Amino acid sequence: SPEALVYTDMDGIVLEVNKRFEELFGYELEETRGKHIEKILTNCSTQILVSDCIFSDLESIAKKKNNKLISVSVSVTLNQVNEQTTGKIFLLNDITNRKASETVNNVLYNISRAANSDISLTQLYPVIREELGTVIDTTNFYIALFDKEKNKLYFPYYADETGERDENFVISKYSDSDNIFHYIFRTGESLLLNYNKYKRMIDRGDFNSCDVITNKQVWLGVPLKIENKIIGSMILQSYIDPNLYSKKDIKLMQFVSQQLATAIERKQAEEKLKIS
């Protein structure tokens, strides 16, 4: 069965579970039998587990044996034997991927709506970081734009846990005209860099190191593009978790960067009109 099944008596004591339940939650049958279902499906809504009602597809969170939380859809029906009600059957479906996809779509919608609203860029940047932060770690988040006239990068918005919240910190750290921000601007490439790849690219002369890099760090950066013109970059980094970002996060960042680049172009054009 694609559904994880738990058979209990009317008091919620587990009598039987199927193979899918064992696979999904990591418990052997003998670990569950004789225990109350609340002891097995921890974190799951108590109202769902102790209700005397029959219901379908109620959503909840449940904890696996390894303590990982998953989203589940729960249905409950009565177990009838010879027209006698002998207990309850819990049917559980893992909907974690679906819920994650819904969350991402919601984030992208909120960012798109904010980018197309009449708020200023100064107001838009923290909205993007906050929205992105619901699906990806944005503790260290940088938006860098390139000023062609001055031939240098500036940082209209950033957050960095190692420095003060002022642009001088970032400017001093990333003022080198051949660092990772400039590389993305120069090449238009999206980058996911762990320590080894970062070091290889530095040794190859692709860009210069901004500071001392450790094997705990990871970078994820995407260009800000308007058609084929690159106007800057958006970067995330972690100082402590080299596995924090993955390739699937690049697509998310690329979509957001498109929204941001379009908003920057439009709002800068509006500012010029006001000035003229």
PDB file of N, CA and C in Angstrom, residues 158-218:
ATOM      1  N   TYR A 158      22.501  44.491   2.598  1.00  0.00           N
ATOM      2  CA  TYR A 158      23.204  43.263   2.962  1.00  0.00           C
ATOM      3  C   TYR A 158      22.981  42.963   4.439  1.00  0.00           C
ATOM      4  N   ALA A 159      23.172  41.702   4.782  1.00  0.00           N
ATOM      5  CA  ALA A 159      23.186  41.266   6.179  1.00  0.00           C
ATOM      6  C   ALA A 159      24.337  40.282   6.310  1.00  0.00           C
ATOM      7  N   ASP A 160      25.205  40.501   7.288  1.00  0.00           N
ATOM      8  CA  ASP A 160      26.361  39.621   7.494  1.00  0.00           C
ATOM      9  C   ASP A 160      26.574  39.458   8.989  1.00  0.00           C
ATOM     10  N   GLU A 161      26.546  38.216   9.451  1.00  0.00           N
ATOM     11  CA  GLU A 161      26.602  37.983  10.898  1.00  0.00           C
ATOM     12  C   GLU A 161      27.969  38.295  11.493  1.00  0.00           C
ATOM     13  N   THR A 162      29.008  38.452  10.651  1.00  0.00           N
ATOM     14  CA  THR A 162      30.340  38.705  11.205  1.00  0.00           C
ATOM     15  C   THR A 162      30.686  40.184  11.277  1.00  0.00           C
ATOM     16  N   GLY A 163      29.855  41.038  10.686  1.00  0.00           N
ATOM     17  CA  GLY A 163      30.212  42.456  10.635  1.00  0.00           C
ATOM     18  C   GLY A 163      29.120  43.371  11.115  1.00  0.00           C
ATOM     19  N   GLU A 164      29.479  44.616  11.261  1.00  0.00           N
ATOM     20  CA  GLU A 164      28.495  45.625  11.634  1.00  0.00           C
ATOM     21  C   GLU A 164      27.541  45.857  10.466  1.00  0.00           C
ATOM     22  N   ARG A 165      26.336  46.332  10.779  1.00  0.00           N
ATOM     23  CA  ARG A 165      25.365  46.578   9.708  1.00  0.00           C
ATOM     24  C   ARG A 165      25.600  47.956   9.085  1.00  0.00           C
ATOM     25  N   ASP A 166      26.757  48.111   8.469  1.00  0.00           N
ATOM     26  CA  ASP A 166      26.973  49.341   7.712  1.00  0.00           C
ATOM     27  C   ASP A 166      27.764  48.996   6.455  1.00  0.00           C
ATOM     28  N   GLU A 167      27.587  49.817   5.446  1.00  0.00           N
ATOM     29  CA  GLU A 167      28.158  49.472   4.141  1.00  0.00           C
ATOM     30  C   GLU A 167      29.678  49.507   4.158  1.00  0.00           C
ATOM     31  N   ASN A 168      30.277  50.269   5.080  1.00  0.00           N
ATOM     32  CA  ASN A 168      31.732  50.349   5.123  1.00  0.00           C
ATOM     33  C   ASN A 168      32.363  48.986   5.373  1.00  0.00           C
ATOM     34  N   PHE A 169      31.679  48.177   6.213  1.00  0.00           N
ATOM     35  CA  PHE A 169      32.196  46.831   6.485  1.00  0.00           C
ATOM     36  C   PHE A 169      32.259  46.014   5.200  1.00  0.00           C
ATOM     37  N   VAL A 170      31.163  46.035   4.457  1.00  0.00           N
ATOM     38  CA  VAL A 170      31.097  45.261   3.221  1.00  0.00           C
ATOM     39  C   VAL A 170      32.043  45.824   2.170  1.00  0.00           C
ATOM     40  N   ILE A 171      32.107  47.150   2.074  1.00  0.00           N
ATOM     41  CA  ILE A 171      32.989  47.774   1.080  1.00  0.00           C
ATOM     42  C   ILE A 171      34.441  47.383   1.351  1.00  0.00           C
ATOM     43  N   SER A 172      34.847  47.426   2.621  1.00  0.00           N
ATOM     44  CA  SER A 172      36.231  47.085   2.943  1.00  0.00           C
ATOM     45  C   SER A 172      36.503  45.604   2.682  1.00  0.00           C
ATOM     46  N   LYS A 173      35.481  44.782   2.884  1.00  0.00           N
ATOM     47  CA  LYS A 173      35.651  43.335   2.708  1.00  0.00           C
ATOM     48  C   LYS A 173      35.639  42.940   1.235  1.00  0.00           C
ATOM     49  N   TYR A 174      34.796  43.609   0.456  1.00  0.00           N
ATOM     50  CA  TYR A 174      34.598  43.199  -0.938  1.00  0.00           C
ATOM     51  C   TYR A 174      34.977  44.294  -1.942  1.00  0.00           C
ATOM     52  N   SER A 175      35.862  45.209  -1.540  1.00  0.00           N
ATOM     53  CA  SER A 175      36.205  46.321  -2.429  1.00  0.00           C
ATOM     54  C   SER A 175      37.128  45.881  -3.562  1.00  0.00           C
ATOM     55  N   ASP A 176      37.829  44.779  -3.364  1.00  0.00           N
ATOM     56  CA  ASP A 176      38.708  44.260  -4.413  1.00  0.00           C
ATOM     57  C   ASP A 176      37.925  44.120  -5.715  1.00  0.00           C
ATOM     58  N   SER A 177      38.499  44.613  -6.789  1.00  0.00           N
ATOM     59  CA  SER A 177      37.759  44.610  -8.057  1.00  0.00           C
ATOM     60  C   SER A 177      37.787  43.256  -8.759  1.00  0.00           C
ATOM     61  N   ASP A 178      38.275  42.236  -8.082  1.00  0.00           N
ATOM     62  CA  ASP A 178      38.307  40.922  -8.724  1.00  0.00           C
ATOM     63  C   ASP A 178      37.871  39.834  -7.743  1.00  0.00           C
ATOM     64  N   ASN A 179      36.773  40.083  -7.020  1.00  0.00           N
ATOM     65  CA  ASN A 179      36.298  39.078  -6.073  1.00  0.00           C
ATOM     66  C   ASN A 179      35.105  38.315  -6.652  1.00  0.00           C
ATOM     67  N   ILE A 180      34.479  37.524  -5.797  1.00  0.00           N
ATOM     68  CA  ILE A 180      33.394  36.648  -6.266  1.00  0.00           C
ATOM     69  C   ILE A 180      32.207  37.437  -6.825  1.00  0.00           C
ATOM     70  N   PHE A 181      31.905  38.606  -6.241  1.00  0.00           N
ATOM     71  CA  PHE A 181      30.807  39.435  -6.745  1.00  0.00           C
ATOM     72  C   PHE A 181      31.110  39.909  -8.171  1.00  0.00           C
ATOM     73  N   HIS A 182      32.352  40.350  -8.370  1.00  0.00           N
ATOM     74  CA  HIS A 182      32.761  40.806  -9.701  1.00  0.00           C
ATOM     75  C   HIS A 182      32.778  39.645 -10.694  1.00  0.00           C
ATOM     76  N   TYR A 183      33.172  38.472 -10.216  1.00  0.00           N
ATOM     77  CA  TYR A 183      33.211  37.300 -11.104  1.00  0.00           C
ATOM     78  C   TYR A 183      31.814  37.000 -11.651  1.00  0.00           C
ATOM     79  N   ILE A 184      30.823  37.013 -10.778  1.00  0.00           N
ATOM     80  CA  ILE A 184      29.445  36.757 -11.222  1.00  0.00           C
ATOM     81  C   ILE A 184      28.995  37.853 -12.178  1.00  0.00           C
ATOM     82  N   PHE A 185      29.351  39.098 -11.849  1.00  0.00           N
ATOM     83  CA  PHE A 185      28.997  40.219 -12.736  1.00  0.00           C
ATOM     84  C   PHE A 185      29.672  40.064 -14.104  1.00  0.00           C
ATOM     85  N   ARG A 186      30.931  39.641 -14.074  1.00  0.00           N
ATOM     86  CA  ARG A 186      31.727  39.532 -15.307  1.00  0.00           C
ATOM     87  C   ARG A 186      31.268  38.372 -16.197  1.00  0.00           C
ATOM     88  N   THR A 187      30.927  37.251 -15.578  1.00  0.00           N
ATOM     89  CA  THR A 187      30.633  36.031 -16.350  1.00  0.00           C
ATOM     90  C   THR A 187      29.140  35.759 -16.518  1.00  0.00           C
ATOM     91  N   GLY A 188      28.319  36.305 -15.608  1.00  0.00           N
ATOM     92  CA  GLY A 188      26.889  36.007 -15.649  1.00  0.00           C
ATOM     93  C   GLY A 188      26.557  34.604 -15.187  1.00  0.00           C
ATOM     94  N   GLU A 189      27.515  33.943 -14.530  1.00  0.00           N
ATOM     95  CA  GLU A 189      27.303  32.568 -14.062  1.00  0.00           C
ATOM     96  C   GLU A 189      26.686  32.551 -12.667  1.00  0.00           C
ATOM     97  N   SER A 190      25.824  31.559 -12.439  1.00  0.00           N
ATOM     98  CA  SER A 190      25.379  31.264 -11.074  1.00  0.00           C
ATOM     99  C   SER A 190      26.407  30.324 -10.456  1.00  0.00           C
ATOM    100  N   LEU A 191      26.679  30.515  -9.174  1.00  0.00           N
ATOM    101  CA  LEU A 191      27.728  29.731  -8.524  1.00  0.00           C
ATOM    102  C   LEU A 191      27.241  29.108  -7.224  1.00  0.00           C
ATOM    103  N   LEU A 192      27.584  27.839  -7.032  1.00  0.00           N
ATOM    104  CA  LEU A 192      27.441  27.182  -5.735  1.00  0.00           C
ATOM    105  C   LEU A 192      28.831  26.688  -5.379  1.00  0.00           C
ATOM    106  N   LEU A 193      29.452  27.309  -4.385  1.00  0.00           N
ATOM    107  CA  LEU A 193      30.852  27.031  -4.075  1.00  0.00           C
ATOM    108  C   LEU A 193      31.031  26.519  -2.660  1.00  0.00           C
ATOM    109  N   ASN A 194      31.610  25.325  -2.541  1.00  0.00           N
ATOM    110  CA  ASN A 194      32.097  24.903  -1.238  1.00  0.00           C
ATOM    111  C   ASN A 194      33.576  25.293  -1.148  1.00  0.00           C
ATOM    112  N   TYR A 195      34.212  24.939  -0.046  1.00  0.00           N
ATOM    113  CA  TYR A 195      35.600  25.351   0.191  1.00  0.00           C
ATOM    114  C   TYR A 195      36.529  24.881  -0.936  1.00  0.00           C
ATOM    115  N   ASN A 196      36.401  23.606  -1.331  1.00  0.00           N
ATOM    116  CA  ASN A 196      37.316  23.045  -2.331  1.00  0.00           C
ATOM    117  C   ASN A 196      37.170  23.732  -3.687  1.00  0.00           C
ATOM    118  N   LYS A 197      35.919  23.952  -4.106  1.00  0.00           N
ATOM    119  CA  LYS A 197      35.693  24.599  -5.406  1.00  0.00           C
ATOM    120  C   LYS A 197      36.135  26.061  -5.355  1.00  0.00           C
ATOM    121  N   TYR A 198      35.849  26.718  -4.221  1.00  0.00           N
ATOM    122  CA  TYR A 198      36.255  28.116  -4.035  1.00  0.00           C
ATOM    123  C   TYR A 198      37.774  28.224  -4.160  1.00  0.00           C
ATOM    124  N   LYS A 199      38.476  27.308  -3.479  1.00  0.00           N
ATOM    125  CA  LYS A 199      39.943  27.342  -3.482  1.00  0.00           C
ATOM    126  C   LYS A 199      40.498  27.058  -4.880  1.00  0.00           C
ATOM    127  N   ARG A 200      39.884  26.097  -5.591  1.00  0.00           N
ATOM    128  CA  ARG A 200      40.323  25.779  -6.956  1.00  0.00           C
ATOM    129  C   ARG A 200      40.195  26.990  -7.874  1.00  0.00           C
ATOM    130  N   MET A 201      39.073  27.704  -7.733  1.00  0.00           N
ATOM    131  CA  MET A 201      38.839  28.869  -8.599  1.00  0.00           C
ATOM    132  C   MET A 201      39.806  29.999  -8.272  1.00  0.00           C
ATOM    133  N   ILE A 202      40.147  30.147  -6.992  1.00  0.00           N
ATOM    134  CA  ILE A 202      41.131  31.165  -6.606  1.00  0.00           C
ATOM    135  C   ILE A 202      42.508  30.786  -7.152  1.00  0.00           C
ATOM    136  N   ASP A 203      42.891  29.505  -6.985  1.00  0.00           N
ATOM    137  CA  ASP A 203      44.194  29.035  -7.483  1.00  0.00           C
ATOM    138  C   ASP A 203      44.291  29.183  -8.997  1.00  0.00           C
ATOM    139  N   ARG A 204      43.138  29.057  -9.675  1.00  0.00           N
ATOM    140  CA  ARG A 204      43.090  29.162 -11.133  1.00  0.00           C
ATOM    141  C   ARG A 204      43.117  30.622 -11.585  1.00  0.00           C
ATOM    142  N   GLY A 205      42.903  31.531 -10.631  1.00  0.00           N
ATOM    143  CA  GLY A 205      42.914  32.953 -10.956  1.00  0.00           C
ATOM    144  C   GLY A 205      41.575  33.505 -11.402  1.00  0.00           C
ATOM    145  N   ASP A 206      40.489  32.767 -11.120  1.00  0.00           N
ATOM    146  CA  ASP A 206      39.156  33.244 -11.519  1.00  0.00           C
ATOM    147  C   ASP A 206      38.768  34.505 -10.756  1.00  0.00           C
ATOM    148  N   PHE A 207      39.136  34.556  -9.488  1.00  0.00           N
ATOM    149  CA  PHE A 207      38.895  35.747  -8.671  1.00  0.00           C
ATOM    150  C   PHE A 207      39.801  35.685  -7.453  1.00  0.00           C
ATOM    151  N   ASN A 208      39.871  36.790  -6.720  1.00  0.00           N
ATOM    152  CA  ASN A 208      40.679  36.843  -5.505  1.00  0.00           C
ATOM    153  C   ASN A 208      39.828  36.516  -4.288  1.00  0.00           C
ATOM    154  N   SER A 209      40.476  36.016  -3.254  1.00  0.00           N
ATOM    155  CA  SER A 209      39.763  35.702  -2.015  1.00  0.00           C
ATOM    156  C   SER A 209      39.428  36.986  -1.271  1.00  0.00           C
ATOM    157  N   CYS A 210      38.200  37.038  -0.722  1.00  0.00           N
ATOM    158  CA  CYS A 210      37.773  38.223   0.034  1.00  0.00           C
ATOM    159  C   CYS A 210      38.377  38.219   1.433  1.00  0.00           C
ATOM    160  N   ASP A 211      38.511  37.039   2.011  1.00  0.00           N
ATOM    161  CA  ASP A 211      39.017  36.924   3.374  1.00  0.00           C
ATOM    162  C   ASP A 211      39.487  35.487   3.575  1.00  0.00           C
ATOM    163  N   VAL A 212      39.813  35.153   4.801  1.00  0.00           N
ATOM    164  CA  VAL A 212      40.235  33.780   5.102  1.00  0.00           C
ATOM    165  C   VAL A 212      39.019  32.866   4.988  1.00  0.00           C
ATOM    166  N   ILE A 213      39.126  31.838   4.159  1.00  0.00           N
ATOM    167  CA  ILE A 213      38.017  30.915   3.926  1.00  0.00           C
ATOM    168  C   ILE A 213      38.278  29.616   4.675  1.00  0.00           C
ATOM    169  N   THR A 214      37.247  29.065   5.303  1.00  0.00           N
ATOM    170  CA  THR A 214      37.382  27.784   5.997  1.00  0.00           C
ATOM    171  C   THR A 214      36.541  26.725   5.286  1.00  0.00           C
ATOM    172  N   ASN A 215      36.784  25.462   5.648  1.00  0.00           N
ATOM    173  CA  ASN A 215      36.031  24.377   5.005  1.00  0.00           C
ATOM    174  C   ASN A 215      34.608  24.259   5.536  1.00  0.00           C
ATOM    175  N   LYS A 216      34.215  25.199   6.396  1.00  0.00           N
ATOM    176  CA  LYS A 216      32.825  25.234   6.886  1.00  0.00           C
ATOM    177  C   LYS A 216      31.949  26.141   6.021  1.00  0.00           C
ATOM    178  N   GLN A 217      32.564  26.865   5.109  1.00  0.00           N
ATOM    179  CA  GLN A 217      31.833  27.892   4.366  1.00  0.00           C
ATOM    180  C   GLN A 217      31.235  27.386   3.059  1.00  0.00           C
ATOM    181  N   VAL A 218      30.170  28.052   2.635  1.00  0.00           N
ATOM    182  CA  VAL A 218      29.564  27.775   1.334  1.00  0.00           C
ATOM    183  C   VAL A 218      28.992  29.081   0.790  1.00  0.00           C
TER     184      VAL A 218
END
